[in-house]
Short mmCIF file of C-alpha atoms in Angstrom, two decimals:
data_model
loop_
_atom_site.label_atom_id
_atom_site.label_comp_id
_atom_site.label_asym_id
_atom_site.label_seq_id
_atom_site.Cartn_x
_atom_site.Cartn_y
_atom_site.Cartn_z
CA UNK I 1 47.40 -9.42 -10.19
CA UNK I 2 45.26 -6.33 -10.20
CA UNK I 3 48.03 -4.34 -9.28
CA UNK I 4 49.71 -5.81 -12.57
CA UNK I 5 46.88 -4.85 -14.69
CA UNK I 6 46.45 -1.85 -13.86
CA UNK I 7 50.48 -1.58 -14.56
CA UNK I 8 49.91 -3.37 -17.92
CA UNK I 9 47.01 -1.13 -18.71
CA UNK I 10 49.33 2.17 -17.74
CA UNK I 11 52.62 1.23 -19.63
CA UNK I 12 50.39 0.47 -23.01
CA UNK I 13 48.56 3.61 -22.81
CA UNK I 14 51.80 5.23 -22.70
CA UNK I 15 51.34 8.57 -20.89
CA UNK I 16 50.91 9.58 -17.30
CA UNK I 17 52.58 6.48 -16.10
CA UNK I 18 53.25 8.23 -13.00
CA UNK I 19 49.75 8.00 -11.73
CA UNK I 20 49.49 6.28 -8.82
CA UNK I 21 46.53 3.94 -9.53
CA UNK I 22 45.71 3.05 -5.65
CA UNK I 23 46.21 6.56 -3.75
CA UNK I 24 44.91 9.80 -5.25
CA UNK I 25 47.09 12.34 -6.20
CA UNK I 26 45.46 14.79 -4.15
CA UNK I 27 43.33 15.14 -0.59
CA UNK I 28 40.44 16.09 -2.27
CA UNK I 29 38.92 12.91 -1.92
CA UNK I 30 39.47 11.96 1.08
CA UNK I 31 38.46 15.44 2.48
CA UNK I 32 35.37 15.32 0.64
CA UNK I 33 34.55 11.29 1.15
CA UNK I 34 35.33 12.38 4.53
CA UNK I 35 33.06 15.25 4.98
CA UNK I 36 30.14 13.11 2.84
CA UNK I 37 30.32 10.36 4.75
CA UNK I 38 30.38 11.97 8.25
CA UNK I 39 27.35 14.24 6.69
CA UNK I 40 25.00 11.22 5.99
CA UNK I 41 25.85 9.47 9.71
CA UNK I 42 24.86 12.70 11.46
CA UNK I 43 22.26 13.54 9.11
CA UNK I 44 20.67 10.13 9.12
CA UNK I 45 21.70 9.63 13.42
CA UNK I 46 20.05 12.98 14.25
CA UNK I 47 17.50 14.09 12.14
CA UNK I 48 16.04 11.14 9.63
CA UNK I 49 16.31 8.01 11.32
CA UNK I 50 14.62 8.84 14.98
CA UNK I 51 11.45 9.48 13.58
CA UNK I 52 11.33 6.54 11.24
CA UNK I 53 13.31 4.37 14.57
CA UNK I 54 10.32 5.58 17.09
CA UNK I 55 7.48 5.06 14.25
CA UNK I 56 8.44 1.31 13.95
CA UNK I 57 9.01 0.75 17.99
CA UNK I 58 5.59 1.99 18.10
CA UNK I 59 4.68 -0.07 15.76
CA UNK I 60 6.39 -3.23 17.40
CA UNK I 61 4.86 -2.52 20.60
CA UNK I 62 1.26 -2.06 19.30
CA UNK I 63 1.74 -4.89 17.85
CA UNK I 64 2.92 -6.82 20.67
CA UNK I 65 0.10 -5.46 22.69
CA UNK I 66 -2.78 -6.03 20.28
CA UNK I 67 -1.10 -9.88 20.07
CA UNK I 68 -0.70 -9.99 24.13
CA UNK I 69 -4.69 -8.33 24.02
CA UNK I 70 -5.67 -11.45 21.47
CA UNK I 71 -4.07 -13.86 23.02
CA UNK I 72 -5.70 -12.59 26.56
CA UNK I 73 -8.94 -12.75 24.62
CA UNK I 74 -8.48 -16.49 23.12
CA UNK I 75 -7.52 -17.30 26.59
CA UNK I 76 -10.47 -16.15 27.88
CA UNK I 77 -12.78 -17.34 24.79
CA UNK I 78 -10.94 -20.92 26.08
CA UNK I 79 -11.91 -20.62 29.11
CA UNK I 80 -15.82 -19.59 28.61
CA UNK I 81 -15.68 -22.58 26.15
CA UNK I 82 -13.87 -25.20 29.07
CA UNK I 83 -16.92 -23.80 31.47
CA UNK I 84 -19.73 -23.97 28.70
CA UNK I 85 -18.45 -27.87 28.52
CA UNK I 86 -17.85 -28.35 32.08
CA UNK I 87 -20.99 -27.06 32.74
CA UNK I 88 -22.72 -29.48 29.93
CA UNK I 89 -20.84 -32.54 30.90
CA UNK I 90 -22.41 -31.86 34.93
CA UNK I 91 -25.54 -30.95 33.59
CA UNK I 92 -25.36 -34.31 31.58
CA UNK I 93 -24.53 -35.78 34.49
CA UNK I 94 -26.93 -34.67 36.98
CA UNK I 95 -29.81 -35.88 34.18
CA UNK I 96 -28.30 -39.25 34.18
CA UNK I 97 -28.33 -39.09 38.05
CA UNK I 98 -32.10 -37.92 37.49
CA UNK I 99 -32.79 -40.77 35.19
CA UNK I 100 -31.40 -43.43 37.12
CA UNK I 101 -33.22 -42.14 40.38
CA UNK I 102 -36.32 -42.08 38.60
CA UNK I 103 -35.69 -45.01 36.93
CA UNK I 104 -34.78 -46.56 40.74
CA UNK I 105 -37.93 -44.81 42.22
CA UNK I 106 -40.54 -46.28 39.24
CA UNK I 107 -38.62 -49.91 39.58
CA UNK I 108 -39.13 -49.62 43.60
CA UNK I 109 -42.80 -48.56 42.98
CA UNK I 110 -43.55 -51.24 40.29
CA UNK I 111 -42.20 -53.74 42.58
CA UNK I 112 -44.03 -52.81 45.60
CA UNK I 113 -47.14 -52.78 43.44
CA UNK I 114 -46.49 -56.10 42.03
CA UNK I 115 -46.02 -57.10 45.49
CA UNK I 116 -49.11 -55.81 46.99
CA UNK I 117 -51.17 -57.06 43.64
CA UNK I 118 -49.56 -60.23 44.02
CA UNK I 119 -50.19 -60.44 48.03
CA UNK I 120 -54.20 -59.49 46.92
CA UNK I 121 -54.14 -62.37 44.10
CA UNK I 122 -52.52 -64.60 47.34
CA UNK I 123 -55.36 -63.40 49.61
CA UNK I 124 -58.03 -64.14 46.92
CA UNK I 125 -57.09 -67.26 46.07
CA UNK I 126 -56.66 -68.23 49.62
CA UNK I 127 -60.33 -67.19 50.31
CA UNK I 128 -61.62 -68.83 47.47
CA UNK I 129 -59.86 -71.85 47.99
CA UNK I 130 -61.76 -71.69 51.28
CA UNK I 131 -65.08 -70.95 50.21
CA UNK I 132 -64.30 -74.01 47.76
CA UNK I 133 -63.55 -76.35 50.87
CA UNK I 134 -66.82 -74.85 52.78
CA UNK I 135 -68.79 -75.45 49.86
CA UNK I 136 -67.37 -79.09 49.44
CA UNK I 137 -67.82 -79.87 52.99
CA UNK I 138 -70.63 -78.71 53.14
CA UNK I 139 -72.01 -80.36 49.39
CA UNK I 140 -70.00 -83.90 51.02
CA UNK I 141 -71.96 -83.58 54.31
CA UNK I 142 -75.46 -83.27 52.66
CA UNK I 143 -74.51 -85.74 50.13
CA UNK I 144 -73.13 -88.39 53.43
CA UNK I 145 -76.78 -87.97 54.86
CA UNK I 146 -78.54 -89.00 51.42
CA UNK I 147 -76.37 -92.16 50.75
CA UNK I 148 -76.84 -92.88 54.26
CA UNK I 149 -80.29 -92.67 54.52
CA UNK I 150 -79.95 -94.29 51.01
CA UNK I 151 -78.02 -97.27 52.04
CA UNK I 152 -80.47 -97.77 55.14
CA UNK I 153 -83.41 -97.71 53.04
CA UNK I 154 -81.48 -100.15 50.43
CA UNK I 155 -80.44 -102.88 53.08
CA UNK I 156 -83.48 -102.56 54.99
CA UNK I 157 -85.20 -103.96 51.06
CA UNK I 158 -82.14 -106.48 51.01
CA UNK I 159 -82.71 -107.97 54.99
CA UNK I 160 -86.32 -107.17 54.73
CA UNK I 161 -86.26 -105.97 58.42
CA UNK I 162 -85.57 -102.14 59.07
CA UNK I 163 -82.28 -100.43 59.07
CA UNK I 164 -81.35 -97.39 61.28
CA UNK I 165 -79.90 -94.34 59.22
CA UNK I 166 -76.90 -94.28 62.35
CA UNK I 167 -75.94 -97.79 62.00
CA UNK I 168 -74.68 -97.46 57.97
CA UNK I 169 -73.41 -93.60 58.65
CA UNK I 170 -69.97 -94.68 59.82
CA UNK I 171 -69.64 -96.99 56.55
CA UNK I 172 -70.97 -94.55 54.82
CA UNK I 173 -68.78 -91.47 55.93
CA UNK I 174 -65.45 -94.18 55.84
CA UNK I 175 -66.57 -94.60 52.38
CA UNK I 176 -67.60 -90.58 51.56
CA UNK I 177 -63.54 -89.77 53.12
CA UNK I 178 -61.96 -92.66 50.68
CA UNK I 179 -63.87 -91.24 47.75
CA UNK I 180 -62.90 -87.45 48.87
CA UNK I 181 -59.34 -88.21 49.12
CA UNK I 182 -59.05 -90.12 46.35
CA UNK I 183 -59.69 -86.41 44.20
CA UNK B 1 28.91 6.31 -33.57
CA UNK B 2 30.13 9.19 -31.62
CA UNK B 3 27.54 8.59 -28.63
CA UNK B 4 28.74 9.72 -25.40
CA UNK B 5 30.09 7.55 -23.23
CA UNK B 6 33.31 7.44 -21.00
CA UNK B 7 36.08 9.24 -21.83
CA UNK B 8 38.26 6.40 -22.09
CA UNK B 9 35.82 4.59 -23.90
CA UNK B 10 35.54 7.41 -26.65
CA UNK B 11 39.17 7.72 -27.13
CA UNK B 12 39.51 4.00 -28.09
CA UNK B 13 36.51 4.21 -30.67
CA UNK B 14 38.31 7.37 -32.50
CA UNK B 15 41.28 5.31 -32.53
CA UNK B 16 41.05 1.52 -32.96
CA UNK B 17 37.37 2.07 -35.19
CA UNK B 18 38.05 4.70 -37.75
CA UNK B 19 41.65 4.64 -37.91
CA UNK B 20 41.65 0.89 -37.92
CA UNK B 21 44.85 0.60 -35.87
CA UNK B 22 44.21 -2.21 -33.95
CA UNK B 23 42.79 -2.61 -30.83
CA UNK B 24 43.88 0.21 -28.23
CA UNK B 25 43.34 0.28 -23.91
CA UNK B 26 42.69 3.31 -23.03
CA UNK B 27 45.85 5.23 -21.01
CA UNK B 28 45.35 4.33 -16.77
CA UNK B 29 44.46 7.99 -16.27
CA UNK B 30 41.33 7.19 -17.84
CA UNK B 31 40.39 4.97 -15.00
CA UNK B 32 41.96 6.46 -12.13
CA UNK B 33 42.46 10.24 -12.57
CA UNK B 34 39.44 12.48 -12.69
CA UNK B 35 40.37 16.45 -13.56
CA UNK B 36 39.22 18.98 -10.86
CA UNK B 37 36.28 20.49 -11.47
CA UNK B 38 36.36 22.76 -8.72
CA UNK B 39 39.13 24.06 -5.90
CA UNK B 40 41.86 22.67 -8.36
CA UNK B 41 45.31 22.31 -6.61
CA UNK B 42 43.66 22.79 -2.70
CA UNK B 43 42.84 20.35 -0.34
CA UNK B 44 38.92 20.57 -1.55
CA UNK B 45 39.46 19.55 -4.84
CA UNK B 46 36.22 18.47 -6.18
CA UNK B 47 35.92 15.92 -9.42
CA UNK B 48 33.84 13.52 -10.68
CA UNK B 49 34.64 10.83 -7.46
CA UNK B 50 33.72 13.63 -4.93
CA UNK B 51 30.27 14.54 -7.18
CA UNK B 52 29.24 10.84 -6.76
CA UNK B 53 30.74 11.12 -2.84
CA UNK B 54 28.08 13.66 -2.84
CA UNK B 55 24.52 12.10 -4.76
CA UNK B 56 25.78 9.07 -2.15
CA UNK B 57 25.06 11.65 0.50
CA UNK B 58 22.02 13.70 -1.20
CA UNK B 59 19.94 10.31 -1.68
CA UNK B 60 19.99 8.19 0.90
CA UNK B 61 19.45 11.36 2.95
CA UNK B 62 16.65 12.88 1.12
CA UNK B 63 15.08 9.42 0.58
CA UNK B 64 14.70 9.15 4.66
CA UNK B 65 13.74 12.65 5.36
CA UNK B 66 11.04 12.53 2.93
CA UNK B 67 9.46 9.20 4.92
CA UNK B 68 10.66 10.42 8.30
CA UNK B 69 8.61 13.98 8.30
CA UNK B 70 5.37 12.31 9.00
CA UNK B 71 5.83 7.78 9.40
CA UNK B 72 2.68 6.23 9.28
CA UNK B 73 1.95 3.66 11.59
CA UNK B 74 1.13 1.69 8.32
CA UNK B 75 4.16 2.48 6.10
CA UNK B 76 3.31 2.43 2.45
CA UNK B 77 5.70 3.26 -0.85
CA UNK B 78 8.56 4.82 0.09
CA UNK B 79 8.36 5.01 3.75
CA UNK B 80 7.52 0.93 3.28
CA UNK B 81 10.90 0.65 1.26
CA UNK B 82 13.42 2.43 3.97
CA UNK B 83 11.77 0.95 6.35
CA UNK B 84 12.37 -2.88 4.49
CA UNK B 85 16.36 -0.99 4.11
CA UNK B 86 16.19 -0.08 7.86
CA UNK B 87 14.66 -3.83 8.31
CA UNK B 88 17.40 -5.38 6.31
CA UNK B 89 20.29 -3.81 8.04
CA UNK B 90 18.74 -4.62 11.51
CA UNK B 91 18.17 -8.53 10.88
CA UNK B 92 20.50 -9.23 8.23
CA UNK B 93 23.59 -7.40 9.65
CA UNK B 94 23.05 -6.10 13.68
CA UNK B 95 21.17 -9.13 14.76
CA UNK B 96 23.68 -11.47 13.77
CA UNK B 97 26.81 -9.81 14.58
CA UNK B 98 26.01 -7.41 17.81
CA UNK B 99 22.56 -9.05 18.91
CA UNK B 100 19.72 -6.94 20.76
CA UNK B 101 22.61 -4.31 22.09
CA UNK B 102 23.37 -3.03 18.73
CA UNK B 103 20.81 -1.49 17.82
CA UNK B 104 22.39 2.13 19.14
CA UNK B 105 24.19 1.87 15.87
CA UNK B 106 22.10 1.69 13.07
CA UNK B 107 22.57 5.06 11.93
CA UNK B 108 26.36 4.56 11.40
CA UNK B 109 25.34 1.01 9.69
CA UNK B 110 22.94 2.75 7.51
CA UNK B 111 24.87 5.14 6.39
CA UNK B 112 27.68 3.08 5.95
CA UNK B 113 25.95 0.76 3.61
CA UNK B 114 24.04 3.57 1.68
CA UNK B 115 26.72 5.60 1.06
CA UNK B 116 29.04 2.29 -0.01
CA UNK B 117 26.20 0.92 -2.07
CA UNK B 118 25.21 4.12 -3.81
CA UNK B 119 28.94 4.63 -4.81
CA UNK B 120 29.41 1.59 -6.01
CA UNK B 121 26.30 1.43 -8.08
CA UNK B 122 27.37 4.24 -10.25
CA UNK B 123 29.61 1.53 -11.76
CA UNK B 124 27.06 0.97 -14.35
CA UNK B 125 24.71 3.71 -14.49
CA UNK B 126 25.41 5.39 -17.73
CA UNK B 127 27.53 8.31 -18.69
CA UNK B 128 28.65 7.79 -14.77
CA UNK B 129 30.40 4.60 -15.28
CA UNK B 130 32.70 5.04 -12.29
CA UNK B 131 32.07 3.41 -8.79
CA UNK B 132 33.18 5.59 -6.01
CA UNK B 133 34.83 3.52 -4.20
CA UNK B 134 37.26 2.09 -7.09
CA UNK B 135 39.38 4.68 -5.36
CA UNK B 136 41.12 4.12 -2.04
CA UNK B 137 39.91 7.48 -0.44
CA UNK B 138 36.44 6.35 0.57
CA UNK B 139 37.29 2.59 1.40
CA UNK B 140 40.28 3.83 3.16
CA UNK B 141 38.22 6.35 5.27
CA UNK B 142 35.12 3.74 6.04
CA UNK B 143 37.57 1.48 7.40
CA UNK B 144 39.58 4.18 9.49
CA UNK B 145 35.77 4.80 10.68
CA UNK B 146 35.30 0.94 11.67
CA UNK B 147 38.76 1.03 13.16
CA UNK B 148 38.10 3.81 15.29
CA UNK B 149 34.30 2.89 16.18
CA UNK B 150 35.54 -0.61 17.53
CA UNK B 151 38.56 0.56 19.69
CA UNK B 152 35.86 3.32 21.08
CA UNK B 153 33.40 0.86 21.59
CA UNK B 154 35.75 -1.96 23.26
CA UNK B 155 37.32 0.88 25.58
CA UNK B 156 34.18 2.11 26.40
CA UNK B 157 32.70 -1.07 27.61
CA UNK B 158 35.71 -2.79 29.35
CA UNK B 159 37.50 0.21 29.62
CA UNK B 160 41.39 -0.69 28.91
CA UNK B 161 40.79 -4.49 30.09
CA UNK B 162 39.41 -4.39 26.07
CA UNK B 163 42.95 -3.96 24.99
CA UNK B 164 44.05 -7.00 27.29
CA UNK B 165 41.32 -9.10 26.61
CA UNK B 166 42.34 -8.41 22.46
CA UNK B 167 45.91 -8.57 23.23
CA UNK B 168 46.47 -11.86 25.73
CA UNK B 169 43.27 -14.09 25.02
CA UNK B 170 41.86 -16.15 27.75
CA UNK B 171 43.27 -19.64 27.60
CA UNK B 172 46.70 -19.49 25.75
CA UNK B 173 49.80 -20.45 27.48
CA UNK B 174 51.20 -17.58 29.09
CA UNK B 175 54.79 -18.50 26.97
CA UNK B 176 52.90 -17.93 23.61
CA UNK B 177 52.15 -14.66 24.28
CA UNK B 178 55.34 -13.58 23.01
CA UNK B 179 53.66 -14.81 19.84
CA UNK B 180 50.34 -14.72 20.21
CA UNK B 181 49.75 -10.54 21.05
CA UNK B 182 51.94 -9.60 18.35
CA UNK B 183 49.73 -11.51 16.23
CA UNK B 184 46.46 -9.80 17.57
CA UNK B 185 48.16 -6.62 17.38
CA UNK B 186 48.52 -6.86 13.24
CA UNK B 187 45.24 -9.15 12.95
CA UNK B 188 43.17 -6.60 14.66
CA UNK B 189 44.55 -3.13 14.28
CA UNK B 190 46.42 -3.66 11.37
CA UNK B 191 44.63 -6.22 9.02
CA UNK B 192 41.53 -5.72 9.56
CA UNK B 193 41.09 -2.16 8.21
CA UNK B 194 43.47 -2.78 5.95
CA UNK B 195 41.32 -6.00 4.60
CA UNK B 196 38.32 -4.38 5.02
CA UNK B 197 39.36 -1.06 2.57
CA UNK B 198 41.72 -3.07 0.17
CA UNK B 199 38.83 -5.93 -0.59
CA UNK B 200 36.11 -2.82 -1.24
CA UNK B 201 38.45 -0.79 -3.20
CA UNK B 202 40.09 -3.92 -5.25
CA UNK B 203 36.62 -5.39 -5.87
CA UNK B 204 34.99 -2.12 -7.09
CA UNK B 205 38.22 -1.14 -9.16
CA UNK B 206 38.24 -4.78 -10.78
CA UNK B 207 34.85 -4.62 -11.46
CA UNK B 208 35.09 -1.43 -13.03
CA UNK B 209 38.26 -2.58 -15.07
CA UNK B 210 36.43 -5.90 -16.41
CA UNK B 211 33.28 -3.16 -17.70
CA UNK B 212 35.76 -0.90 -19.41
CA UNK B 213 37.40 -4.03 -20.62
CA UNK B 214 34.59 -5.70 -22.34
CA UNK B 215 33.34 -2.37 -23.37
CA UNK B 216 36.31 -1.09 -25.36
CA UNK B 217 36.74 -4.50 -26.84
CA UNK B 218 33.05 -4.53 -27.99
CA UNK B 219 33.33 -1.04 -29.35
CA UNK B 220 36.46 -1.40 -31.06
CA UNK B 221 35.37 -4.45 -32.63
CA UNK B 222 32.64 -2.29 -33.95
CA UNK B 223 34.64 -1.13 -36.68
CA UNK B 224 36.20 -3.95 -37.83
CA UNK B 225 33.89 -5.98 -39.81
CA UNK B 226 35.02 -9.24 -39.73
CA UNK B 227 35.78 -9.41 -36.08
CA UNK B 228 32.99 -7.72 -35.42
CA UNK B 229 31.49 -11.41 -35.06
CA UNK B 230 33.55 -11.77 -31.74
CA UNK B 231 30.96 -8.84 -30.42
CA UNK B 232 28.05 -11.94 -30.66
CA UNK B 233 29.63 -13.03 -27.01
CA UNK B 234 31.78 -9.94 -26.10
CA UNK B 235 28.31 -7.95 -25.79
CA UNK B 236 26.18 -10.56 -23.80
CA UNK B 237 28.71 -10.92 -21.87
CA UNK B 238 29.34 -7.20 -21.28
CA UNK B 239 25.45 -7.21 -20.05
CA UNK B 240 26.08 -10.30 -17.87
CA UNK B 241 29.06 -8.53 -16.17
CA UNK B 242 26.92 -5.60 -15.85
CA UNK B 243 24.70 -7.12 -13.60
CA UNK B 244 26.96 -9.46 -12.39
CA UNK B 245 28.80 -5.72 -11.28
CA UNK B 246 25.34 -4.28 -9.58
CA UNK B 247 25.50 -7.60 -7.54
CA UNK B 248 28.93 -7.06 -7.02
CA UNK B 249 28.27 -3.36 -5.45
CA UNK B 250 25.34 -4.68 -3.56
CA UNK B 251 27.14 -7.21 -1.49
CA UNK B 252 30.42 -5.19 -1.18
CA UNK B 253 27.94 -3.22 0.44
CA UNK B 254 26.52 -5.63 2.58
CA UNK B 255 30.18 -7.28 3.78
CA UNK B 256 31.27 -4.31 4.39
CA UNK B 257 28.57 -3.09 6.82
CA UNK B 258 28.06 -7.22 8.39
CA UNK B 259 32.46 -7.02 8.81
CA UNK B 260 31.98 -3.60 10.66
CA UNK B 261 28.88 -4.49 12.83
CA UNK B 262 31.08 -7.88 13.50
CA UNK B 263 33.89 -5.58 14.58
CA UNK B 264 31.62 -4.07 16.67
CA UNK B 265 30.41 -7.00 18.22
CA UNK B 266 33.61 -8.44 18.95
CA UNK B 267 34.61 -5.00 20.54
CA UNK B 268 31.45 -5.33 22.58
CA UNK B 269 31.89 -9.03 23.79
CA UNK B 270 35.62 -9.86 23.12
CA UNK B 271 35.38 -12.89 25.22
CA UNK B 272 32.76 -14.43 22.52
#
């Protein structure tokens, strides 16, 4: 189709239609293309493109080892931060181990305080409690000798003949024990 | 309206504007003979073709000596720009066709596609108007080049097991070989040159043809006044085909550089 064209174009311009329109009609171009071509291959092989070539390897490989040098530092940044956090998370832990001993020790020593407090309340009240039941037995006893003598004095008035104090005590202690336990 | 342009181009306007004789191609010389300018009648006969041959050497050349004298470790300007050409060429076309290995030839790849591109761009820079490689010479030697640079490379790698390897491939039935290696023979020595400098050339010269086309209709129309109406879409699309043509040279470019390095690659590994 070209081809035919280029005919078309050749037989209606009318001269020189035996121009060859695909091969020239003489070396020159070839020799020259030839020589050009070969020219900018060596040219650009031997003297341009080495410089340029080395340049950007250099390039490449500073770059690759300012990337390798960042990533070495991120990896060690990483690493100071996974020790700053190890080190807070044991250093958490070793202040709730603190805490809770502490908290175990005061617990233990309120409790053996309470204890002892409580055994001295115990011991108090026990002696109290005793000194009560002296004091009782003792305000009972006095008070058995008065009704005694008491009672005596009253039935030797009601039999009009005297009355020993020993004969009524008995009665009078039965009676003294029935009114005690009956508090 | 005698402004310079091509010489076909100029010859049409005398003829189809003022004479008003109707709409005239120019003669095929005008697209595919250029007079010697120098070393008429030897084997060094310089013309137009070889003086754009030659700015396709002087720039790319001078561009890269200029940045390679002192690189920066931070390119900037033009050293950033051929490096972004050098960067191109190494991911766009050796990574994907020759992998890590091919690295060893990105001068030939570099100039290959400079010196293609360059040529072809003069398509549409004015007063030039003429890609390079709308004639067969420099497609025809580029792809001699590839030829040659793949047989070199697949001999020097598997020595003359390459030639085995292209001409009997693993796996077929040893009966179609009688069919198959004459096959390979044409497919790989024959057609693929022969593809590679007749799609560069025919793309360049079609190009070129469609320009000159659109460009001696829209100056011919010129003079005639009530036509001249049909220049309101002959002329956009003149400057649509224009860029659609530095595209064009651009990605001949390109497929011919990615078809070479794939050449290459299948020289290199011609088990893959």
């Amino acid at each position: 189709m070209l081809l035919a064209a280029i005919n078309l174009l050749a037989a209606e311009g009318g001269e020189s239609a035996a121009v060859n329109p695909v091969f020239p009609d003489s070396a020159g171009e070839l020799v020259w293309g030839a020589i050009f071509f070969f020219l900018t291959w060596i040219v650009l092989r031997y003297v341009c493109l080495p410089p340029l070539l080395k340049a950007r390897e250099d390039r490449q490989l500073q770059a690759q080892a300012d990337y390798e040098a960042a990533s070495a530092a991120e990896a060690a940044t990483e690493q100071v931060r996974r020790d700053y956090a190890a080190t807070i998370s044991e250093a958490r832990q070793q202040a709730a181990r603190t805490v809770e001993q502490v908290r175990a020790t005061a617990d233990a020593e309120r409790g053996r305080q309470v204890l002892a407090v409580e055994q001295e309340i115990a011991e108090q009240r026990q002696t109290a409690l005793a000194e009560i039941d002296a004091a009782r037995s003792a305000a009972i006893g006095g008070l058995t000798g008065d009704v005694a003598e008491l009672a005596a004095a009253a039935a030797s008035k009601v039999v009009q003949s005297p009355v020993e104090v020993s004969s009524v005590r008995p009665t009078v202690d039965e009676f003294m024990n029935r009114s005690g336990g009956q508090k | 309206m005698s402004a310079p342009v091509s010489t076909g181009v100029l010859s049409i306007f005398a003829a189809g504007g003022e004479g008003g004789g109707g709409l005239q191609f120019p003669p095929v010389d005008n697209l595919v003979k250029w007079p010697a300018w120098f070393f008429q009648g030897t084997p060094f006969e310089f013309n137009k073709i070889t003086f754009i041959d030659f700015i396709a050497f002087i720039v790319p050349v001078a561009l890269f000596f200029i940045v390679s004298r002192k690189p920066q470790a931070v390119p900037r300007g033009l050293q950033n720009l051929m490096e972004s050409s050098l960067d191109f060429i190494d991911k766009q076309v050796i990574q994907p066709a020759i992998g890590p290995d091919g690295l060893r030839y990105m001068p030939m790849l570099v100039a290959m596609f400079f010196y293609i591109w360059i040529g072809n761009v003069f398509e549409i820079i004015p007063t030039a108007h003429m890609p390079a490689n709308a004639r067969i010479a420099n497609p025809l030697i580029l792809a001699i080049v590839t030829l040659v640079m793949f047989i070199g490379v697949g001999v020097k790698h598997h020595k003359l097991g390459y030639f085995k390897e292209v001409l009997f491939p693993p796996g077929v039935p040893k009966a179609l070989y009688f069919l198959v290696t004459p096959i390979e023979v044409l497919s790989t020595f024959i057609i693929r040159p022969f593809s590679l400098a007749v799609r560069l050339f025919a793309n360049m010269l079609a190009g070129h043809i469609l320009l000159v086309t659109f460009s001696v209709l829209c100056i011919t129309l010129w003079g005639f006044q009530i036509l001249n109406v049909v220049n309101l879409v002959a002329f956009p699309m003149l400057v649509a085909f224009t860029g659609f043509e530095f595209m064009v040279a651009f990605l001949q470019a390109f497929i011919f550089s990615l078809l070479t390095a794939v050449y290459i690659g299948g020289a290199l590994h011609p088990q893959h």
